[in-house]
Amino acid sequence: MNLTAQTREKIAKTFIWAAAVLVLAVLTAIIADILIKGLPVINFSFLTEIPRSMGRAGGVASPIVGTVLITLLAVTIAVPFGIGTALYLAEYTKDGIITRLIRFSAESLAGIPSIVYGLFGFIFFVIYLGLGWSILSGGLTLAFMILPTIIRTAEEAIRSVPLSFREASYSLGATKTQTIFKVVFPSAIRGITNGIILSVGRCIAETAAVMLTAGSALQLPSSILDPTRTMAVHFYILAVEGISAENAYGTAALLIILIFLINVVANMLVNRFVAKGR
Amino acid sequence: MSESGLKPQMKYKIETKAVNLHYGSFHALKDVTMGIRDCSITAIIGPSGCGKSSLLRLFNRTNDLIPGVKIGGDILLDGDSIYDKSKDISVIRKRVGMVFQKPNVFPMSIYDNIIIGPKHHGVKNRSKLEEISESCLKQVALWDEVKDILKKSALDLPAGQQQRLCIARALAVEPEVILMDESCSALDPESTMKIEELMANLAQKYSIIIVTHSMEQAVRVSDWSAFMMINEDKIGTLVEYSETTKMFQNPKDQRTEDYITGRFG
C-alpha cells in the first residue's frame, strides 16, 4: 500500500481512539448494569442482617465479615514475607542461581489458576493440618496466592528507585540498612502499595480457592477457626443455584463499591502518611 | 593549625599514592599520585572518558558500589588510609561528602532531605535538627527562598535550588571535604554562578574538589588544577597538576597546552 504519512497518522489515531472508547464502553456497561440492578437492593438491613433461607432473604452481614477477615489475614501474612523477599532479591543478593530460582518460582506461582491454590489449601491446611474449613485456612491459602504478585510488584518498584538516590544516601555516610529503609523503601512505596491493592482486590474477588478452604457457612464466625462465606462466594452460590438474582446483584454492587473504596482510601493513606515527598 | 605548622592551605587533606583503578578487565586509572590541599578548591579537568569522575569517586569510596571494581595503591585522608580494612566506610563518607552531576534530592520534604544525614549519625533532638537545617540552608543561600515551604516536596523546587539543596544536604553531616562531580553541568548560567559563589565561600572551611568540563569554570573558581588524559593504552593518567594560574598561563606539558588552548577535547 502506498499511503502518505498523514493518512497513516489518521488511521493510527482512529484505531487507538476506537480501542480506548470500546474498552471504556464495555467497562461502563458492566458496571452500570450491576449498579442499576444492585443498588436498589442495598439498604441498611441488607448490610446488617445475616442471610436467611440460603440467601433468598435477609442481608449479607456475615459474608461482609468473612470477606474482610479473610482478606485482612491473607494480606497481613503475605505483605511482610512478600516485601522481605523482594528486598532480598533486589538489594541483598547478586543475580545467581538462588535468585533466579526464587524469581522463577514466583513467576510460575503467579500463573497458576486459583483453583489449584484452593486444592492445595484444602489438602494441606484443611485436611492435613486439620484446620478445617475456616477463615484461617482461607486466609493462608489466599496469602500463598497473592505472594507472587506482591513479590514481583515490590521487587520492580524497589529496582526502579534510581541509583542516584542510593549514591546520594551512601555519600551522606548512611549504612546499607539506613539507605534501604530511609531512602529506597520510601521511594518505592507507591509501587509497593499498588501491588498490595491489586492483591487485596484479588482476595476480595476470589471464589474457587476460598470455597474449598473457608467453606460457605452463612452464620457469623466467632473465631478464625470458624468456616465462613465471602461475598464473592455468596454471589456465586446465589447466581449459580438460582437462589436470588436480586440479592446476587446487590452483593455484586457491594463488591464493586468495596473495591472502589479500598482503592480510594489506600491512595489517600499513602499520600497522607508515606509519600509526603511526592 | 596542623602539627607541621603549615597553613591549612598548604597541608595535604587527601593524598593519592600510585592509585590504579580497574572496572573488571578495564583499566581506568593508572598510577595517579597527587596531594590535595585543605581549605582550597581543586579542579580536575580533562577530555571525556579520561577518568576524572572515577578519580573523584575514589575519594569517598563511591566506586565500591560498582561490582567488579579493583583498586590499587592507596588514598590517605589526613594521613590515614581510607581503604584500610579496619576503617568504617560510613565514617569516611561522612567526612568526605559528595554532590552529584544532576540534582538528586530524595522524594521527601525539603526539611527531611537536610536532616536525613544527621539522623543517620544519631542526632535525635528536634531543635538541634531544626538548627542544622536552618544553618545549612543559610550556608547555601537557600533559607530565605524555602523557609516557609520546608515541609513541601523537594522535587517541586527548580533545578538550581534542588542542586543547592543537595549541597546543603551534604553540609548537614559536617564533612571536611566536598566532592562535586560536574555539579553545575545540568544548570542554567545564573544557578551556576550562584553555586560558584557558594564554592568560594565554602572553601574557607572545607577542602573542595570539583570535576568540570568547563575550563572557564576551573579558571574562575579553582586554586589548583589537575589535568587528566588517557595515555596511548587508553588508560586515564594525571598529566599535570599545579596552581591553576600557573597551569593556564604557562602549561608545562604539551598535551595540557593543546587541551587548554582548545586544540582538542
Coordinates of C-alpha atoms in Angstrom, one line a residue:
Chain A
M1 CA 0.0 0.0 0.0
N2 CA 1.1 3.5 -0.8
L3 CA -0.2 5.7 1.9
T4 CA 1.0 9.1 2.8
A5 CA 2.4 9.8 6.3
Q6 CA -0.7 11.9 7.1
T7 CA -3.1 9.2 6.1
R8 CA -1.3 6.7 8.2
E9 CA -1.3 9.1 11.1
K10 CA -5.1 9.4 10.7
I11 CA -5.7 5.7 10.6
A12 CA -3.5 5.1 13.6
K13 CA -5.2 7.8 15.6
T14 CA -8.7 6.5 14.7
F15 CA -7.7 3.0 15.7
I16 CA -6.3 4.0 19.0
W17 CA -9.3 6.1 19.8
A18 CA -11.6 3.4 18.8
A19 CA -9.8 0.9 21.1
A20 CA -10.0 3.3 24.1
V21 CA -13.6 4.1 23.5
L22 CA -14.6 0.4 23.1
V23 CA -12.9 -0.6 26.3
L24 CA -14.4 2.3 28.2
A25 CA -17.8 1.5 26.8
V26 CA -17.7 -2.2 27.8
L27 CA -16.4 -1.3 31.3
T28 CA -19.1 1.3 31.8
A29 CA -21.8 -1.1 30.5
I30 CA -20.8 -3.8 33.0
I31 CA -20.6 -1.5 36.0
A32 CA -23.8 0.3 35.1
D33 CA -25.7 -2.9 34.7
I34 CA -24.6 -4.2 38.1
L35 CA -25.1 -0.9 39.9
I36 CA -28.6 -0.3 38.3
K37 CA -29.8 -3.7 39.3
G38 CA -27.8 -4.0 42.5
L39 CA -28.0 -0.6 44.2
P40 CA -31.8 -0.7 44.8
V41 CA -31.3 -3.9 46.8
I42 CA -28.7 -2.3 49.2
N43 CA -30.2 -0.8 52.3
F44 CA -29.5 -0.8 56.0
S45 CA -31.0 -4.2 56.7
F46 CA -29.2 -5.7 53.6
L47 CA -25.9 -4.6 55.2
T48 CA -26.6 -5.6 58.8
E49 CA -28.7 -8.8 58.6
I50 CA -27.2 -12.3 58.1
P51 CA -28.6 -14.2 55.1
R52 CA -31.8 -16.2 55.7
S53 CA -33.2 -19.2 53.8
M54 CA -30.0 -19.8 51.8
G55 CA -29.7 -16.1 50.9
R56 CA -33.2 -15.7 49.4
A57 CA -33.9 -13.3 52.2
G58 CA -32.0 -11.3 54.8
G59 CA -28.8 -9.4 54.1
V60 CA -25.1 -10.1 53.6
A61 CA -23.6 -9.1 57.0
S62 CA -21.8 -12.4 57.5
P63 CA -20.3 -12.6 54.0
I64 CA -19.1 -9.0 54.5
V65 CA -17.4 -10.0 57.8
G66 CA -16.0 -13.2 56.2
T67 CA -14.6 -11.2 53.2
V68 CA -12.9 -8.6 55.4
L69 CA -11.4 -11.2 57.8
I70 CA -10.0 -13.5 55.1
T71 CA -8.6 -10.6 53.1
L72 CA -7.0 -9.0 56.2
L73 CA -5.5 -12.3 57.2
A74 CA -4.1 -13.0 53.8
V75 CA -2.6 -9.5 53.4
T76 CA -1.2 -9.4 56.9
I77 CA 0.6 -12.7 56.2
A78 CA 1.7 -12.1 52.6
V79 CA 2.8 -8.5 52.8
P80 CA 5.8 -8.8 55.2
F81 CA 7.0 -12.0 53.5
G82 CA 6.5 -10.6 50.0
I83 CA 8.3 -7.3 50.7
G84 CA 11.0 -9.2 52.6
T85 CA 11.6 -11.5 49.6
A86 CA 11.5 -8.5 47.2
L87 CA 14.1 -6.7 49.3
Y88 CA 16.3 -9.8 49.4
L89 CA 16.1 -10.2 45.7
A90 CA 16.6 -6.6 44.8
E91 CA 19.1 -5.4 47.4
Y92 CA 20.9 -8.2 49.2
T93 CA 22.0 -10.7 46.5
K94 CA 23.7 -10.7 43.3
D95 CA 22.0 -12.4 40.4
G96 CA 22.7 -16.1 40.8
I97 CA 21.1 -19.5 40.8
I98 CA 19.2 -18.9 44.1
T99 CA 17.7 -15.5 43.0
R100 CA 16.8 -16.9 39.6
L101 CA 15.2 -19.9 41.3
I102 CA 13.1 -17.6 43.6
R103 CA 12.1 -15.4 40.7
F104 CA 11.2 -18.3 38.5
S105 CA 9.1 -19.8 41.3
A106 CA 7.3 -16.6 41.9
E107 CA 6.6 -16.1 38.3
S108 CA 5.3 -19.7 37.9
L109 CA 3.2 -19.3 41.0
A110 CA 1.7 -16.1 39.6
G111 CA 0.4 -18.0 36.6
I112 CA -1.3 -20.9 38.4
P113 CA -5.1 -20.9 38.3
S114 CA -6.6 -20.1 41.7
I115 CA -8.5 -23.4 41.9
V116 CA -5.1 -25.1 42.2
Y117 CA -4.3 -23.0 45.2
G118 CA -7.7 -23.9 46.5
L119 CA -7.0 -27.6 46.1
F120 CA -3.6 -27.3 47.8
G121 CA -5.1 -25.3 50.6
F122 CA -7.8 -27.9 51.0
I123 CA -5.4 -30.8 51.2
F124 CA -2.7 -29.1 53.2
F125 CA -4.5 -26.7 55.6
V126 CA -8.0 -28.1 55.8
I127 CA -7.2 -31.8 55.9
Y128 CA -3.5 -32.4 56.7
L129 CA -3.1 -29.6 59.3
G130 CA -6.6 -30.2 60.5
L131 CA -7.6 -26.5 60.4
G132 CA -10.9 -27.5 58.8
W133 CA -12.9 -25.1 56.6
S134 CA -12.0 -21.9 58.3
I135 CA -11.1 -18.3 58.0
L136 CA -7.5 -19.3 58.9
S137 CA -7.3 -21.9 56.1
G138 CA -8.8 -19.5 53.6
G139 CA -6.5 -16.7 54.7
L140 CA -3.4 -18.8 54.5
T141 CA -4.4 -20.1 51.0
L142 CA -5.0 -16.6 49.7
A143 CA -1.7 -15.4 51.2
F144 CA 0.1 -18.0 49.1
M145 CA -2.0 -17.0 46.1
I146 CA -1.1 -13.2 46.3
L147 CA 2.5 -13.7 47.4
P148 CA 3.9 -13.8 43.9
T149 CA 2.1 -10.6 42.9
I150 CA 3.4 -8.8 45.9
I151 CA 7.0 -10.0 45.4
R152 CA 7.0 -9.1 41.7
T153 CA 5.5 -5.6 42.1
A154 CA 7.6 -4.8 45.1
E155 CA 10.8 -6.0 43.5
E156 CA 10.1 -4.0 40.4
A157 CA 9.3 -0.9 42.5
I158 CA 12.5 -1.3 44.6
R159 CA 14.6 -1.8 41.5
S160 CA 13.2 1.2 39.8
V161 CA 14.5 3.5 42.5
P162 CA 17.3 5.4 40.7
L163 CA 20.9 4.5 41.6
S164 CA 21.5 8.3 42.1
F165 CA 19.3 8.1 45.3
R166 CA 21.4 5.3 46.7
E167 CA 24.6 7.0 45.8
A168 CA 23.4 10.2 47.5
S169 CA 22.4 8.3 50.6
Y170 CA 25.7 6.5 50.8
S171 CA 27.6 9.7 50.2
L172 CA 26.0 11.0 53.5
G173 CA 27.6 8.2 55.3
A174 CA 24.4 6.1 55.5
T175 CA 24.8 2.3 56.0
K176 CA 23.2 -0.1 53.7
T177 CA 20.3 -0.7 56.1
Q178 CA 19.7 3.0 56.5
T179 CA 19.8 3.5 52.8
I180 CA 17.3 0.8 52.1
F181 CA 14.8 1.7 54.9
K182 CA 15.1 5.5 54.8
V183 CA 15.6 6.2 51.1
V184 CA 14.9 3.2 48.8
F185 CA 11.8 1.9 50.6
P186 CA 10.0 5.3 50.9
S187 CA 10.8 6.0 47.2
A188 CA 9.3 2.6 46.2
I189 CA 6.3 2.8 48.5
R190 CA 3.9 3.8 45.8
G191 CA 4.7 0.9 43.6
I192 CA 4.6 -1.5 46.5
T193 CA 1.2 -0.2 47.6
N194 CA -0.1 -0.7 44.1
G195 CA 0.8 -4.3 44.3
I196 CA -0.8 -4.7 47.7
I197 CA -4.0 -3.0 46.5
L198 CA -4.1 -5.3 43.4
S199 CA -3.7 -8.3 45.8
V200 CA -6.5 -7.1 48.1
G201 CA -8.7 -6.9 45.0
R202 CA -7.8 -10.4 44.1
C203 CA -8.6 -11.7 47.6
I204 CA -11.9 -10.0 47.7
A205 CA -12.8 -11.3 44.2
E206 CA -11.6 -14.9 44.8
T207 CA -14.2 -17.6 44.8
A208 CA -12.8 -21.1 43.9
A209 CA -9.9 -21.0 46.3
V210 CA -11.9 -19.7 49.3
M211 CA -14.8 -22.0 48.7
L212 CA -12.5 -25.0 49.0
T213 CA -10.7 -23.7 52.1
A214 CA -13.1 -21.5 54.1
G215 CA -16.4 -23.2 53.2
S216 CA -19.7 -21.4 52.6
A217 CA -21.2 -21.1 56.1
L218 CA -23.8 -18.5 56.5
Q219 CA -23.6 -17.7 60.2
L220 CA -21.4 -15.1 61.7
P221 CA -17.9 -16.5 62.6
S222 CA -16.9 -16.3 66.2
S223 CA -13.2 -17.1 65.7
I224 CA -10.8 -17.5 62.8
L225 CA -11.2 -21.3 63.1
D226 CA -14.9 -21.0 62.1
P227 CA -15.9 -21.5 58.5
T228 CA -17.3 -18.5 56.6
R229 CA -18.5 -17.4 53.3
T230 CA -17.1 -14.4 51.4
M231 CA -19.2 -12.1 49.3
A232 CA -17.8 -13.4 46.1
V233 CA -18.7 -17.0 47.1
H234 CA -22.1 -15.8 48.3
F235 CA -22.7 -14.1 44.9
Y236 CA -21.5 -17.2 43.1
I237 CA -23.8 -19.5 45.0
L238 CA -26.8 -17.2 44.7
A239 CA -26.3 -16.9 41.0
V240 CA -25.4 -20.5 40.1
E241 CA -28.0 -22.2 42.2
G242 CA -30.7 -19.7 41.1
I243 CA -31.5 -18.7 44.6
S244 CA -32.0 -15.0 44.2
A245 CA -30.8 -12.9 41.2
E246 CA -31.8 -9.8 43.1
N247 CA -29.6 -10.4 46.1
A248 CA -26.8 -11.6 43.8
Y249 CA -26.8 -8.3 42.1
G250 CA -26.9 -6.5 45.4
T251 CA -23.9 -8.4 46.6
A252 CA -22.0 -7.7 43.3
A253 CA -22.7 -4.0 43.6
L254 CA -21.5 -4.0 47.1
L255 CA -18.3 -5.8 46.0
I256 CA -17.6 -3.1 43.4
I257 CA -18.2 -0.3 45.8
L258 CA -16.0 -2.0 48.4
I259 CA -13.1 -2.4 45.9
F260 CA -13.5 1.2 44.8
L261 CA -13.5 2.4 48.4
I262 CA -10.4 0.4 49.2
N263 CA -8.6 1.9 46.3
V264 CA -9.5 5.5 47.3
V265 CA -8.7 5.0 51.0
A266 CA -5.4 3.3 50.3
N267 CA -4.3 6.0 48.0
M268 CA -5.3 8.7 50.5
L269 CA -3.4 6.9 53.2
V270 CA -0.3 6.6 51.1
N271 CA -0.5 10.3 50.1
R272 CA -1.1 11.4 53.6
F273 CA 1.4 9.4 55.6
V274 CA 4.1 7.8 53.4
A275 CA 4.7 9.6 50.1
K276 CA 4.8 13.1 51.5
G277 CA 7.6 13.9 49.2
R278 CA 5.6 13.3 46.1
Chain B
M1 CA 46.5 24.6 62.6
S2 CA 48.2 21.3 61.7
E3 CA 51.1 19.8 63.6
S4 CA 53.6 20.5 60.9
G5 CA 52.9 24.2 61.4
L6 CA 51.8 24.7 57.8
K7 CA 48.9 27.0 56.9
P8 CA 45.8 24.8 56.2
Q9 CA 46.0 25.9 52.5
M10 CA 49.4 24.1 52.2
K11 CA 48.6 21.0 54.2
Y12 CA 47.6 17.9 52.3
K13 CA 44.0 16.9 53.1
I14 CA 43.9 14.0 50.7
E15 CA 46.9 12.2 49.1
T16 CA 46.7 9.5 46.5
K17 CA 49.6 7.1 46.2
A18 CA 50.1 5.4 42.9
V19 CA 46.3 4.8 42.6
N20 CA 45.2 2.3 40.0
L21 CA 41.6 1.5 39.2
H22 CA 40.1 -1.4 37.3
Y23 CA 36.5 -2.0 36.4
G24 CA 36.6 -5.7 35.6
S25 CA 39.2 -6.0 32.9
F26 CA 39.1 -2.3 32.0
H27 CA 42.0 -0.3 33.4
A28 CA 40.5 3.1 34.1
L29 CA 43.2 4.9 36.1
K30 CA 47.0 4.4 36.2
D31 CA 49.4 5.5 38.9
V32 CA 47.7 8.7 40.0
T33 CA 49.8 10.4 42.7
M34 CA 48.7 13.8 43.9
G35 CA 48.2 15.8 47.1
I36 CA 45.0 17.8 47.6
R37 CA 45.3 20.8 49.9
D38 CA 43.0 21.8 52.7
C39 CA 40.7 24.8 52.5
S40 CA 41.1 25.3 48.8
I41 CA 39.4 24.3 45.6
T42 CA 41.0 21.8 43.3
A43 CA 39.6 21.3 39.8
I44 CA 40.1 18.1 37.9
I45 CA 39.8 18.8 34.2
G46 CA 40.3 16.8 31.0
P47 CA 38.5 15.4 28.0
S48 CA 35.5 13.0 28.3
G49 CA 36.4 9.5 29.4
C50 CA 39.8 10.4 30.9
G51 CA 38.8 9.1 34.4
K52 CA 38.1 12.4 36.1
S53 CA 34.9 11.2 37.8
S54 CA 36.4 7.8 38.5
L55 CA 39.2 9.5 40.4
L56 CA 36.8 11.8 42.3
R57 CA 34.6 8.8 43.3
L58 CA 37.6 7.1 44.8
F59 CA 37.9 9.8 47.4
N60 CA 34.7 8.8 49.3
R61 CA 34.7 5.2 48.1
T62 CA 31.6 5.6 45.9
N63 CA 33.2 3.3 43.4
D64 CA 32.9 0.5 45.9
L65 CA 29.2 0.3 44.9
I66 CA 30.1 -0.9 41.4
P67 CA 30.5 -4.7 41.1
G68 CA 33.9 -5.9 39.8
V69 CA 35.9 -2.8 40.8
K70 CA 39.5 -3.2 41.9
I71 CA 41.6 -0.5 43.5
G72 CA 45.3 -0.5 43.8
G73 CA 47.6 1.9 45.6
D74 CA 46.3 4.0 48.4
I75 CA 44.4 7.1 49.3
L76 CA 45.1 9.0 52.6
L77 CA 42.7 11.3 54.3
D78 CA 44.7 13.4 56.9
G79 CA 47.4 10.8 56.6
D80 CA 45.2 7.8 57.2
S81 CA 44.4 5.2 54.6
I82 CA 40.7 5.3 53.7
Y83 CA 40.9 1.9 52.0
D84 CA 42.3 0.3 55.2
K85 CA 40.1 -2.8 56.0
S86 CA 39.5 -1.7 59.6
K87 CA 38.0 1.7 58.5
D88 CA 34.3 2.3 58.9
I89 CA 33.2 3.2 55.4
S90 CA 30.3 5.3 56.7
V91 CA 32.7 7.5 58.7
I92 CA 34.8 8.1 55.6
R93 CA 31.7 9.0 53.6
K94 CA 30.5 11.3 56.4
R95 CA 33.9 13.1 56.3
V96 CA 34.1 13.3 52.5
G97 CA 30.7 14.4 51.2
M98 CA 29.6 14.4 47.6
V99 CA 27.4 16.5 45.2
F100 CA 26.5 14.8 42.0
Q101 CA 26.1 15.9 38.4
K102 CA 22.3 16.0 38.4
P103 CA 20.4 17.3 41.4
N104 CA 19.3 14.1 43.2
V105 CA 17.1 15.3 46.0
F106 CA 15.2 12.5 47.8
P107 CA 11.5 12.3 47.1
M108 CA 10.6 13.8 50.5
S109 CA 10.2 17.2 52.0
I110 CA 13.0 19.9 51.9
Y111 CA 13.4 19.6 55.6
D112 CA 13.6 15.8 55.6
N113 CA 16.3 16.0 52.8
I114 CA 18.5 18.0 55.1
I115 CA 18.1 16.1 58.3
I116 CA 18.3 12.6 56.9
G117 CA 22.1 12.6 57.2
P118 CA 22.4 13.9 60.7
K119 CA 19.7 11.4 61.8
H120 CA 21.7 8.6 60.4
H121 CA 24.6 9.7 62.6
G122 CA 22.5 9.8 65.7
V123 CA 21.2 13.3 66.0
K124 CA 17.7 12.9 67.5
N125 CA 17.0 16.2 69.2
R126 CA 14.3 18.1 67.3
S127 CA 15.5 21.6 67.9
K128 CA 19.1 20.5 67.1
L129 CA 17.8 19.1 63.8
E130 CA 15.9 22.3 63.1
E131 CA 19.0 24.3 63.9
I132 CA 21.1 22.2 61.4
S133 CA 18.5 22.6 58.7
E134 CA 18.4 26.4 59.1
S135 CA 22.2 26.8 59.2
C136 CA 22.8 24.5 56.2
L137 CA 20.2 26.2 54.1
K138 CA 21.6 29.6 55.1
Q139 CA 25.1 28.4 54.0
V140 CA 23.8 27.7 50.6
A141 CA 21.8 30.9 50.5
L142 CA 18.5 29.0 50.1
W143 CA 17.0 29.8 53.5
D144 CA 15.1 32.9 52.5
E145 CA 13.7 31.1 49.5
V146 CA 12.4 28.0 51.2
K147 CA 11.9 28.8 54.9
D148 CA 8.1 28.9 54.5
I149 CA 7.9 25.7 52.5
L150 CA 10.2 23.4 54.4
K151 CA 7.5 20.7 54.6
K152 CA 6.9 20.8 50.8
S153 CA 8.4 18.2 48.5
A154 CA 11.9 19.0 47.4
L155 CA 11.0 17.8 43.9
D156 CA 8.9 20.9 43.4
L157 CA 11.9 23.2 43.6
P158 CA 13.6 24.3 40.3
A159 CA 16.8 22.5 39.4
G160 CA 19.1 25.2 40.6
Q161 CA 17.6 25.3 44.0
Q162 CA 17.5 21.5 44.1
Q163 CA 21.2 21.4 43.5
R164 CA 21.8 23.9 46.3
L165 CA 19.6 21.8 48.5
C166 CA 21.9 18.8 47.6
I167 CA 24.9 20.9 48.8
A168 CA 23.1 21.8 52.0
R169 CA 22.2 18.1 52.5
A170 CA 25.9 17.3 52.1
L171 CA 26.9 20.0 54.6
A172 CA 24.5 18.8 57.2
V173 CA 26.7 15.8 58.1
E174 CA 29.6 18.2 58.7
P175 CA 32.0 16.9 56.2
E176 CA 35.6 18.0 55.8
V177 CA 35.9 17.5 52.1
I178 CA 33.2 18.1 49.5
L179 CA 33.4 16.4 46.1
M180 CA 31.5 18.0 43.3
D181 CA 31.1 15.9 40.1
E182 CA 30.2 18.3 37.3
S183 CA 27.6 19.7 39.7
C184 CA 26.8 22.7 37.5
S185 CA 26.6 20.9 34.2
A186 CA 22.8 20.5 34.4
L187 CA 22.1 24.1 35.5
D188 CA 21.5 27.4 33.8
P189 CA 24.2 30.1 33.9
E190 CA 22.6 32.0 36.8
S191 CA 22.3 29.0 39.0
T192 CA 25.9 28.0 38.0
M193 CA 27.1 31.5 39.1
K194 CA 25.3 31.1 42.5
I195 CA 26.9 27.7 43.1
E196 CA 30.4 29.0 42.1
E197 CA 30.0 31.8 44.7
L198 CA 29.0 29.2 47.2
M199 CA 32.0 27.1 46.4
A200 CA 34.3 30.1 47.1
N201 CA 32.6 30.7 50.5
L202 CA 32.8 27.0 51.4
A203 CA 36.4 26.8 50.5
Q204 CA 37.3 28.8 53.6
K205 CA 36.2 25.9 55.8
Y206 CA 36.2 22.9 53.6
S207 CA 38.5 21.3 51.0
I208 CA 36.6 21.2 47.7
I209 CA 37.4 19.0 44.8
I210 CA 35.4 19.6 41.6
V211 CA 35.3 17.7 38.3
T212 CA 34.4 20.1 35.5
H213 CA 34.1 20.0 31.7
S214 CA 34.4 23.8 31.6
M215 CA 37.9 25.2 31.6
E216 CA 36.4 28.6 32.3
Q217 CA 34.8 27.3 35.5
A218 CA 38.2 25.8 36.5
V219 CA 39.9 29.2 36.0
R220 CA 37.1 31.1 37.7
V221 CA 36.8 29.0 40.9
S222 CA 39.8 26.8 41.5
D223 CA 43.1 27.3 43.3
W224 CA 44.7 24.2 41.9
S225 CA 44.1 22.3 38.7
A226 CA 44.8 18.7 37.7
F227 CA 44.8 17.9 34.0
M228 CA 44.0 14.3 33.1
M229 CA 44.1 12.4 29.8
I230 CA 44.1 8.9 28.6
N231 CA 47.5 7.6 27.5
E232 CA 48.4 5.6 24.5
D233 CA 47.0 2.5 26.1
K234 CA 43.6 4.2 26.7
I235 CA 44.2 4.4 30.5
G236 CA 43.4 7.5 32.4
T237 CA 46.5 9.3 33.8
L238 CA 47.3 12.5 35.6
V239 CA 49.3 14.7 33.1
E240 CA 49.9 17.9 35.0
Y241 CA 49.0 19.2 38.4
S242 CA 49.8 22.7 39.6
E243 CA 48.3 26.0 40.7
T244 CA 45.5 27.0 38.3
T245 CA 47.0 30.3 37.4
K246 CA 50.3 28.7 36.5
M247 CA 48.8 25.9 34.6
F248 CA 46.6 28.1 32.4
Q249 CA 49.3 30.8 31.8
N250 CA 52.2 28.5 31.4
P251 CA 51.4 24.8 31.0
K252 CA 54.5 22.6 31.3
D253 CA 53.2 19.7 29.3
Q254 CA 52.4 20.0 25.6
R255 CA 49.2 17.9 26.0
T256 CA 48.0 20.3 28.6
E257 CA 48.7 23.3 26.4
D258 CA 46.9 21.6 23.4
Y259 CA 43.9 21.0 25.6
I260 CA 43.5 24.4 27.2
T261 CA 44.1 26.2 24.0
G262 CA 41.3 24.2 22.5
R263 CA 43.3 22.2 20.0
F264 CA 41.4 19.0 21.1
G265 CA 38.9 17.7 23.6

